[in-house]
Amino acid sequence: MRGRLTALSICLALVACSHSGSSSVSNPATLPPVALRPPSNLDQVTVSTLAANPSVTTGTAPASVIDESTTSTTSTSTTTTSTTTTTTLPPVPISLAFTGDILVQRGLWPTAAKNAQTFGSTEPYDFSPMFSDVTELLSNADIAICHLESPIAPPGAELLSYPKYQVPSQIVTALADAGYDACSTASEHVFDGGGEAINATVSALESQGILQSGMARTPYEIRALPTQVGEVIVAHLSYTLRYDSPPPAGEDWRSALIDIPRIIADARDARSLGAQAVVVSLHWGNEDSAVPTEEQRQWANELTASGEIDLIVGAHSHVLQPIEQINGVWVMFGLGNFLTNMPTKASRPDEGQDGAIVTVTMTRAANNRVTVSQPVVYPTWVDKKSDYTIRNLSADLAPASAIEAGIASRRWFDEMASLRRTRNILGDTYLVPGSYLK
């Protein structure tokens, strides 16, 4: 279940709103079970200091996120007895869900416009119905993280789609409705619309209570800062292998290229601010290839060997790539396309419609670190013939036949073909168990 953040809460969590005024804010007395909030060791004074000077660090991480001891005292008029009982509570895991590329190409826009008319929206586009089959899965995670590859068009700007992207802002509303809490935004397209499109993207996500990593409106905002999710304080970092459009002069700080020493330094910086878990999203690899490149493998080895990274999540290839454990760290090399109108042809294989929701759990361990469970894959497929609905194959294919499932035979066979392709790349080890694995 998704816990929404107010714009001010996001400012505190990211410690990056140097353009807005600061005020004394206290956490509400009660929070939704999985609400995101600033780490408990970052009080308002620290937040203000960091916003003014990003070089300031806060020292060591907190020893614990929760109070694990209870004290009771009893007294009478003549004697006082004090008894202290310490109860060690087992750590409560948090669940994380990740998805692949969300590439809002021009071919999606007419369907989104039709949806807006059908459902009486006052907006020109409605992308939310495309996520309707996967919303429950995403919303059930404590934190769901997307990869938004398409920058948002600034107000009044022309919409663009391939080779440069500036897409309708209504996609962000759909992401919020689908249950996303955060997105990685560093990609080759990050500078397609210049600084104004970056500003528009970050502001649009912020307005919907969605955190992001990979774009910045100010030099300070690129700094990845931790957010508390349940009992675990998580930092999310995002980097890309290249830019298709050059950064505006003097504005390289607006995003981040893959640079191993920098990533490790950023992870250490996040830990100095209290992060117990560091997740790194990487836009890398070769398009349309299910095989990780030697460069991907080298980068993955160097990052996981550092001891600073807890999970690597890959994007950009537009097809699924393997999941492996390297130096004890899970690496998802590529999660495929989650929402796309990518054409199917010789150079764009059918695998371009295949994707996944991949979940893991993180459990707080000793020394302010976490353990990460083996990833679990829920295969997905973009149903281009049914208004680009993202299908959850583990649910659709659970019945014994198309008739029993109550879906058209064409869709059934297309989904079965998608599942076969996914199994060929990932095998069955990571796929969520179920009767759909016939």
Coordinates of C-alpha atoms in Angstrom, one line a residue:
M1 CA 0.0 0.0 0.0
R2 CA 1.4 3.3 -1.1
G3 CA 1.9 6.1 1.5
R4 CA 1.7 9.5 -0.3
L5 CA 4.2 12.3 0.5
T6 CA 3.4 15.9 0.6
A7 CA 5.6 18.2 -1.4
L8 CA 7.2 19.5 1.8
S9 CA 7.8 15.9 3.0
I10 CA 9.7 15.2 -0.3
C11 CA 11.7 18.3 0.3
L12 CA 12.8 17.0 3.7
A13 CA 13.4 13.5 2.4
L14 CA 15.6 14.7 -0.5
V15 CA 17.1 17.7 1.4
A16 CA 17.2 19.5 -1.9
C17 CA 14.6 22.2 -1.9
S18 CA 17.0 25.2 -1.6
H19 CA 14.5 27.3 -3.7
S20 CA 11.8 27.0 -1.1
G21 CA 11.5 28.3 2.5
S22 CA 12.1 26.0 5.4
S23 CA 10.0 25.7 8.5
S24 CA 9.8 23.6 11.6
V25 CA 7.9 20.4 10.8
S26 CA 7.1 17.5 13.1
N27 CA 6.1 14.1 11.9
P28 CA 2.4 13.3 12.3
A29 CA 1.4 11.3 15.4
T30 CA 0.4 8.4 13.2
L31 CA 1.6 7.3 9.7
P32 CA 0.3 4.9 7.1
P33 CA 2.0 1.5 7.6
V34 CA 4.4 2.0 4.8
A35 CA 4.6 5.8 4.6
L36 CA 7.9 7.2 3.6
R37 CA 9.4 9.8 5.8
P38 CA 12.8 11.5 6.4
P39 CA 15.3 9.3 8.4
S40 CA 14.9 9.9 12.1
N41 CA 18.5 11.1 12.4
L42 CA 17.8 14.0 10.0
D43 CA 16.1 16.6 12.1
Q44 CA 15.0 20.0 10.7
V45 CA 18.3 21.7 11.7
T46 CA 20.3 19.1 9.8
V47 CA 18.0 19.4 6.8
S48 CA 18.4 23.2 6.7
T49 CA 22.2 22.9 7.1
L50 CA 22.4 20.3 4.3
A51 CA 20.3 22.3 1.9
A52 CA 22.6 25.3 2.4
N53 CA 25.8 23.3 2.3
P54 CA 25.8 19.8 0.8
S55 CA 29.4 19.1 1.9
V56 CA 28.2 18.8 5.5
T57 CA 27.7 15.3 6.8
T58 CA 25.9 14.1 9.9
G59 CA 28.3 11.7 11.4
T60 CA 27.5 8.0 12.1
A61 CA 24.2 6.3 11.3
P62 CA 21.7 5.7 14.1
A63 CA 22.3 2.5 16.0
S64 CA 18.6 1.6 15.6
V65 CA 15.5 2.8 13.8
I66 CA 13.2 1.7 16.6
D67 CA 13.4 1.6 20.4
E68 CA 13.9 -2.0 21.3
S69 CA 13.8 -1.8 25.1
T70 CA 11.0 -1.3 27.6
T71 CA 11.3 -0.1 31.2
S72 CA 8.8 -0.5 34.0
T73 CA 8.8 1.1 37.4
T74 CA 6.6 0.3 40.5
S75 CA 6.6 2.1 43.8
T76 CA 4.8 2.2 47.2
S77 CA 4.9 4.7 50.0
T78 CA 7.8 2.9 51.7
T79 CA 9.7 1.1 49.0
T80 CA 10.5 1.7 45.4
T81 CA 11.3 -1.2 43.0
S82 CA 12.7 -0.5 39.6
T83 CA 12.7 -3.3 37.0
T84 CA 14.1 -2.9 33.5
T85 CA 13.2 -5.5 30.9
T86 CA 14.9 -5.5 27.6
T87 CA 13.0 -7.1 24.7
T88 CA 14.8 -7.7 21.4
L89 CA 12.2 -7.4 18.7
P90 CA 12.8 -9.3 15.5
P91 CA 13.5 -7.0 12.5
V92 CA 10.5 -6.5 10.2
P93 CA 11.4 -6.9 6.5
I94 CA 10.4 -4.3 3.9
S95 CA 9.3 -5.2 0.4
L96 CA 10.6 -3.4 -2.7
A97 CA 9.2 -3.7 -6.3
F98 CA 11.1 -2.6 -9.4
T99 CA 10.0 -2.3 -13.0
G100 CA 11.7 -1.7 -16.4
D101 CA 11.7 1.1 -18.9
I102 CA 8.6 3.4 -19.1
L103 CA 9.1 5.0 -22.5
V104 CA 6.1 7.2 -23.4
Q105 CA 6.3 7.1 -27.1
R106 CA 3.9 8.9 -29.5
G107 CA 2.0 5.7 -30.3
L108 CA 0.6 5.7 -26.7
W109 CA -0.8 9.2 -26.8
P110 CA -4.0 8.5 -28.9
T111 CA -5.0 5.8 -26.6
A112 CA -4.3 8.0 -23.5
A113 CA -6.4 10.7 -25.2
K114 CA -9.2 8.3 -25.8
N115 CA -9.0 7.2 -22.1
A116 CA -9.4 10.8 -21.0
Q117 CA -12.5 11.2 -23.0
T118 CA -14.0 7.8 -22.0
F119 CA -13.5 8.4 -18.3
G120 CA -14.4 12.1 -18.3
S121 CA -11.0 13.5 -17.4
T122 CA -10.4 17.2 -17.6
E123 CA -6.8 16.4 -18.7
P124 CA -5.9 15.7 -22.3
Y125 CA -4.4 12.3 -21.6
D126 CA -5.0 9.5 -19.1
F127 CA -2.4 6.7 -19.0
S128 CA -3.7 5.2 -15.8
P129 CA -5.8 2.4 -17.4
M130 CA -2.7 1.0 -19.0
F131 CA -1.5 0.1 -15.4
S132 CA -4.8 -1.3 -14.2
D133 CA -3.8 -5.0 -14.2
V134 CA -0.6 -4.4 -12.2
T135 CA -1.7 -1.7 -9.7
E136 CA -2.4 -4.2 -7.0
L137 CA 1.1 -5.8 -7.2
L138 CA 2.8 -2.4 -7.2
S139 CA 0.7 -1.0 -4.4
N140 CA 1.4 -4.0 -2.1
A141 CA 5.1 -3.2 -2.0
D142 CA 6.4 -1.0 0.8
I143 CA 8.2 1.0 -1.9
A144 CA 7.7 0.6 -5.7
I145 CA 10.4 2.1 -8.0
C146 CA 10.0 2.8 -11.7
H147 CA 12.5 3.7 -14.4
L148 CA 11.1 6.8 -16.2
E149 CA 13.1 7.1 -19.3
S150 CA 11.1 10.0 -20.9
P151 CA 11.5 13.6 -19.6
I152 CA 8.3 15.5 -19.1
A153 CA 7.5 18.4 -21.4
P154 CA 7.5 21.8 -19.7
P155 CA 4.2 23.6 -19.6
G156 CA 3.4 24.9 -23.1
A157 CA 6.3 23.1 -24.7
E158 CA 6.0 20.8 -27.8
L159 CA 5.5 17.1 -27.1
L160 CA 8.3 15.0 -28.6
S161 CA 8.9 11.3 -29.3
Y162 CA 12.0 9.8 -30.8
P163 CA 14.7 10.5 -31.2
K164 CA 14.2 13.1 -28.5
Y165 CA 11.5 12.9 -25.8
Q166 CA 9.3 15.4 -24.1
V167 CA 6.2 13.6 -23.1
P168 CA 2.8 14.5 -21.5
S169 CA 2.9 15.2 -17.8
Q170 CA -0.2 13.0 -17.2
I171 CA 2.1 9.9 -17.2
V172 CA 3.2 11.0 -13.8
T173 CA -0.4 11.0 -12.5
A174 CA -0.7 7.4 -13.8
L175 CA 2.5 6.4 -12.0
A176 CA 1.1 7.7 -8.8
D177 CA -2.2 5.9 -9.4
A178 CA -0.4 2.7 -10.1
G179 CA 1.3 2.8 -6.7
Y180 CA 4.9 4.0 -7.5
D181 CA 6.7 5.7 -4.7
A182 CA 9.9 6.6 -6.5
C183 CA 11.6 6.5 -9.9
S184 CA 15.0 6.4 -11.4
T185 CA 15.3 9.1 -14.0
A186 CA 19.0 9.1 -15.3
S187 CA 18.9 7.9 -18.9
E188 CA 20.3 8.8 -22.3
H189 CA 17.3 11.0 -22.8
V190 CA 17.7 13.1 -19.7
F191 CA 18.9 16.2 -21.6
D192 CA 16.5 15.9 -24.6
G193 CA 14.5 18.9 -23.4
G194 CA 17.3 20.7 -21.7
G195 CA 17.2 22.0 -18.2
E196 CA 13.6 23.1 -18.4
A197 CA 12.4 19.5 -19.1
I198 CA 14.4 18.3 -16.2
N199 CA 12.8 20.9 -13.9
A200 CA 9.4 19.9 -15.2
T201 CA 10.0 16.2 -14.6
V202 CA 11.2 16.6 -11.1
S203 CA 8.4 19.0 -10.2
A204 CA 5.8 16.8 -11.8
L205 CA 7.0 13.8 -9.8
E206 CA 7.2 15.9 -6.6
S207 CA 3.6 17.1 -7.1
Q208 CA 2.4 13.5 -7.0
G209 CA 4.5 12.5 -4.0
I210 CA 7.0 10.5 -6.0
L211 CA 10.7 10.6 -5.1
Q212 CA 13.3 10.5 -7.9
S213 CA 17.0 10.0 -8.4
G214 CA 18.9 10.9 -11.5
M215 CA 17.8 14.5 -12.3
A216 CA 18.3 17.8 -10.4
R217 CA 16.9 21.3 -10.5
T218 CA 19.7 22.6 -8.4
P219 CA 23.4 21.4 -7.9
Y220 CA 22.4 20.2 -4.4
E221 CA 19.4 18.1 -5.6
I222 CA 21.6 15.5 -7.4
R223 CA 22.9 14.3 -4.0
A224 CA 21.1 11.0 -3.1
L225 CA 19.8 11.2 0.4
P226 CA 18.2 8.4 2.5
T227 CA 14.5 7.8 3.1
Q228 CA 13.1 5.7 5.9
V229 CA 10.8 2.9 4.7
G230 CA 9.5 0.9 7.6
E231 CA 12.5 -0.1 9.7
V232 CA 15.0 0.4 7.0
I233 CA 16.7 3.6 5.8
V234 CA 17.2 3.4 2.0
A235 CA 19.2 5.5 -0.4
H236 CA 18.4 5.2 -4.1
L237 CA 21.1 6.3 -6.7
S238 CA 20.6 6.6 -10.5
Y239 CA 23.2 6.8 -13.3
T240 CA 23.3 6.5 -17.1
L241 CA 26.0 5.3 -19.5
R242 CA 25.6 8.3 -21.8
Y243 CA 23.5 11.3 -22.9
D244 CA 22.0 11.5 -26.4
S245 CA 21.8 15.2 -26.0
P246 CA 24.6 17.3 -24.4
P247 CA 24.0 19.0 -21.1
P248 CA 23.5 22.8 -21.2
A249 CA 26.8 24.6 -20.7
G250 CA 27.8 24.5 -17.1
E251 CA 24.9 22.2 -16.1
D252 CA 26.5 18.8 -16.0
W253 CA 25.4 18.5 -12.4
R254 CA 21.8 18.0 -13.5
S255 CA 22.3 14.2 -13.9
A256 CA 25.0 11.6 -13.5
L257 CA 27.0 9.4 -15.8
I258 CA 28.2 5.9 -14.7
D259 CA 31.5 6.4 -13.0
I260 CA 32.5 3.7 -10.6
P261 CA 34.5 5.8 -8.1
R262 CA 31.8 8.4 -8.0
I263 CA 29.0 5.8 -7.4
I264 CA 31.0 4.3 -4.6
A265 CA 31.7 7.7 -3.1
D266 CA 28.0 8.6 -3.4
A267 CA 27.0 5.4 -1.6
R268 CA 29.4 6.1 1.2
D269 CA 28.0 9.6 1.4
A270 CA 24.5 8.2 1.7
R271 CA 25.6 5.9 4.5
S272 CA 27.2 8.8 6.4
L273 CA 23.7 10.3 6.4
G274 CA 22.2 7.2 7.9
A275 CA 21.4 4.9 4.9
Q276 CA 21.4 1.2 5.9
A277 CA 20.6 0.1 2.3
V278 CA 21.9 1.5 -1.0
V279 CA 20.1 0.6 -4.2
V280 CA 21.8 1.6 -7.5
S281 CA 19.8 2.0 -10.7
L282 CA 21.9 1.8 -13.9
H283 CA 20.9 2.7 -17.4
W284 CA 23.4 0.5 -19.3
G285 CA 24.0 -2.3 -21.8
N286 CA 23.1 -2.7 -25.5
E287 CA 19.6 -2.1 -26.8
D288 CA 17.6 -5.2 -27.9
S289 CA 20.2 -7.6 -26.4
A290 CA 19.4 -10.1 -23.6
V291 CA 23.1 -10.7 -23.0
P292 CA 24.9 -8.3 -20.6
T293 CA 28.0 -6.7 -22.1
E294 CA 31.5 -7.1 -20.7
E295 CA 31.3 -3.5 -19.6
Q296 CA 28.1 -4.2 -17.6
R297 CA 29.8 -7.2 -16.0
Q298 CA 32.9 -5.2 -15.1
W299 CA 30.9 -2.4 -13.6
A300 CA 28.7 -4.8 -11.6
N301 CA 31.8 -6.6 -10.3
E302 CA 33.5 -3.4 -9.2
L303 CA 30.4 -2.0 -7.5
T304 CA 29.5 -5.2 -5.7
A305 CA 33.1 -5.7 -4.6
S306 CA 33.1 -2.3 -2.9
G307 CA 30.9 -3.5 0.0
E308 CA 28.8 -0.3 -0.3
I309 CA 26.0 -1.4 -2.7
D310 CA 23.2 -3.7 -1.6
L311 CA 21.3 -4.1 -4.9
I312 CA 21.8 -3.2 -8.6
V313 CA 18.8 -2.6 -10.9
G314 CA 19.4 -2.3 -14.6
A315 CA 17.5 -0.7 -17.5
H316 CA 17.9 0.5 -21.1
S317 CA 18.2 -2.8 -23.1
H318 CA 14.4 -2.8 -23.8
V319 CA 14.5 -6.6 -23.3
L320 CA 14.9 -8.7 -20.2
Q321 CA 18.4 -9.6 -19.1
P322 CA 19.6 -12.2 -16.5
I323 CA 19.5 -11.9 -12.7
E324 CA 22.7 -13.0 -11.0
Q325 CA 24.4 -12.7 -7.6
I326 CA 27.8 -11.2 -7.9
N327 CA 30.1 -10.8 -4.8
G328 CA 27.1 -11.7 -2.7
V329 CA 25.0 -8.8 -4.2
W330 CA 21.9 -9.3 -6.4
V331 CA 22.3 -7.7 -9.8
M332 CA 19.2 -7.4 -12.1
F333 CA 21.0 -6.6 -15.4
G334 CA 17.9 -5.5 -17.2
L335 CA 14.1 -5.5 -16.5
G336 CA 12.9 -5.0 -20.1
N337 CA 10.2 -2.7 -21.2
F338 CA 7.3 -2.1 -18.8
L339 CA 5.3 0.4 -20.9
T340 CA 6.1 1.0 -24.5
N341 CA 4.9 1.3 -28.1
M342 CA 8.2 0.0 -29.4
P343 CA 7.5 -1.5 -32.8
T344 CA 8.0 -5.2 -33.4
K345 CA 10.3 -5.9 -36.4
A346 CA 13.6 -7.6 -37.1
S347 CA 15.6 -5.0 -35.2
R348 CA 13.0 -4.7 -32.4
P349 CA 12.1 -8.3 -31.4
D350 CA 8.9 -9.5 -29.7
E351 CA 10.9 -9.5 -26.5
G352 CA 10.5 -5.7 -26.5
Q353 CA 7.0 -6.1 -25.2
D354 CA 8.1 -8.3 -22.3
G355 CA 9.0 -7.0 -18.8
A356 CA 8.7 -7.8 -15.2
I357 CA 7.8 -6.6 -11.7
V358 CA 10.7 -7.8 -9.6
T359 CA 10.4 -7.8 -5.8
V360 CA 12.9 -8.3 -3.0
T361 CA 12.7 -8.0 0.7
M362 CA 15.3 -6.2 2.8
T363 CA 15.8 -6.9 6.5
R364 CA 17.8 -4.8 8.9
A365 CA 20.9 -6.6 10.1
A366 CA 23.8 -5.9 12.4
N367 CA 26.1 -2.9 11.9
N368 CA 23.3 -0.9 10.2
R369 CA 23.3 -3.1 7.1
V370 CA 20.6 -5.2 5.5
T371 CA 20.1 -8.6 4.1
V372 CA 18.4 -8.8 0.7
S373 CA 16.3 -11.8 -0.4
Q374 CA 16.5 -13.6 -3.7
P375 CA 14.5 -11.6 -6.3
V376 CA 11.0 -12.8 -7.3
V377 CA 9.9 -12.1 -10.9
Y378 CA 6.3 -11.4 -11.9
P379 CA 6.4 -11.6 -15.7
T380 CA 4.5 -8.8 -17.6
W381 CA 3.6 -8.1 -21.2
V382 CA 2.4 -5.0 -23.0
D383 CA -0.9 -5.8 -24.8
K384 CA -0.6 -3.4 -27.7
K385 CA -3.9 -4.7 -29.2
S386 CA -5.9 -3.9 -26.0
D387 CA -5.0 -0.3 -25.3
Y388 CA -1.4 -1.0 -24.2
T389 CA -2.6 -2.7 -21.0
I390 CA 0.3 -4.1 -19.0
R391 CA -0.6 -7.7 -18.4
N392 CA 0.3 -9.7 -15.3
L393 CA 1.1 -13.1 -16.8
S394 CA 1.2 -15.0 -13.5
A395 CA -2.5 -14.0 -12.9
D396 CA -3.8 -14.2 -16.5
L397 CA -2.3 -17.6 -17.3
A398 CA -3.1 -19.3 -14.0
P399 CA -6.3 -20.9 -15.3
A400 CA -5.9 -24.0 -17.4
S401 CA -7.1 -22.4 -20.7
A402 CA -8.2 -19.2 -22.3
I403 CA -11.9 -20.3 -21.9
E404 CA -11.4 -20.9 -18.2
A405 CA -9.6 -17.6 -17.9
G406 CA -12.3 -15.7 -19.8
I407 CA -9.9 -14.1 -22.2
A408 CA -9.6 -14.1 -26.0
S409 CA -7.6 -17.0 -27.5
R410 CA -5.4 -14.4 -29.4
R411 CA -4.4 -12.8 -26.1
W412 CA -3.9 -16.1 -24.4
F413 CA -1.5 -17.4 -27.1
D414 CA 0.4 -14.0 -27.2
E415 CA 0.8 -14.1 -23.4
M416 CA 2.0 -17.7 -23.5
A417 CA 4.5 -16.7 -26.1
S418 CA 5.7 -13.8 -23.9
L419 CA 6.1 -16.2 -21.0
R420 CA 8.2 -18.6 -23.0
R421 CA 10.5 -15.8 -24.0
T422 CA 10.9 -14.7 -20.4
R423 CA 11.6 -18.2 -19.2
N424 CA 14.2 -18.6 -21.9
I425 CA 16.1 -15.5 -20.6
L426 CA 15.5 -15.8 -16.8
G427 CA 14.8 -19.5 -16.4
D428 CA 12.3 -20.6 -13.7
T429 CA 14.5 -20.0 -10.7
Y430 CA 13.3 -16.4 -10.1
L431 CA 9.8 -16.6 -11.4
V432 CA 7.0 -16.4 -8.8
P433 CA 5.6 -19.9 -8.3
G434 CA 2.2 -20.7 -9.6
S435 CA 0.0 -22.8 -11.9
Y436 CA 0.8 -20.4 -14.8
L437 CA 4.1 -22.2 -15.2
K438 CA 2.6 -25.0 -17.2

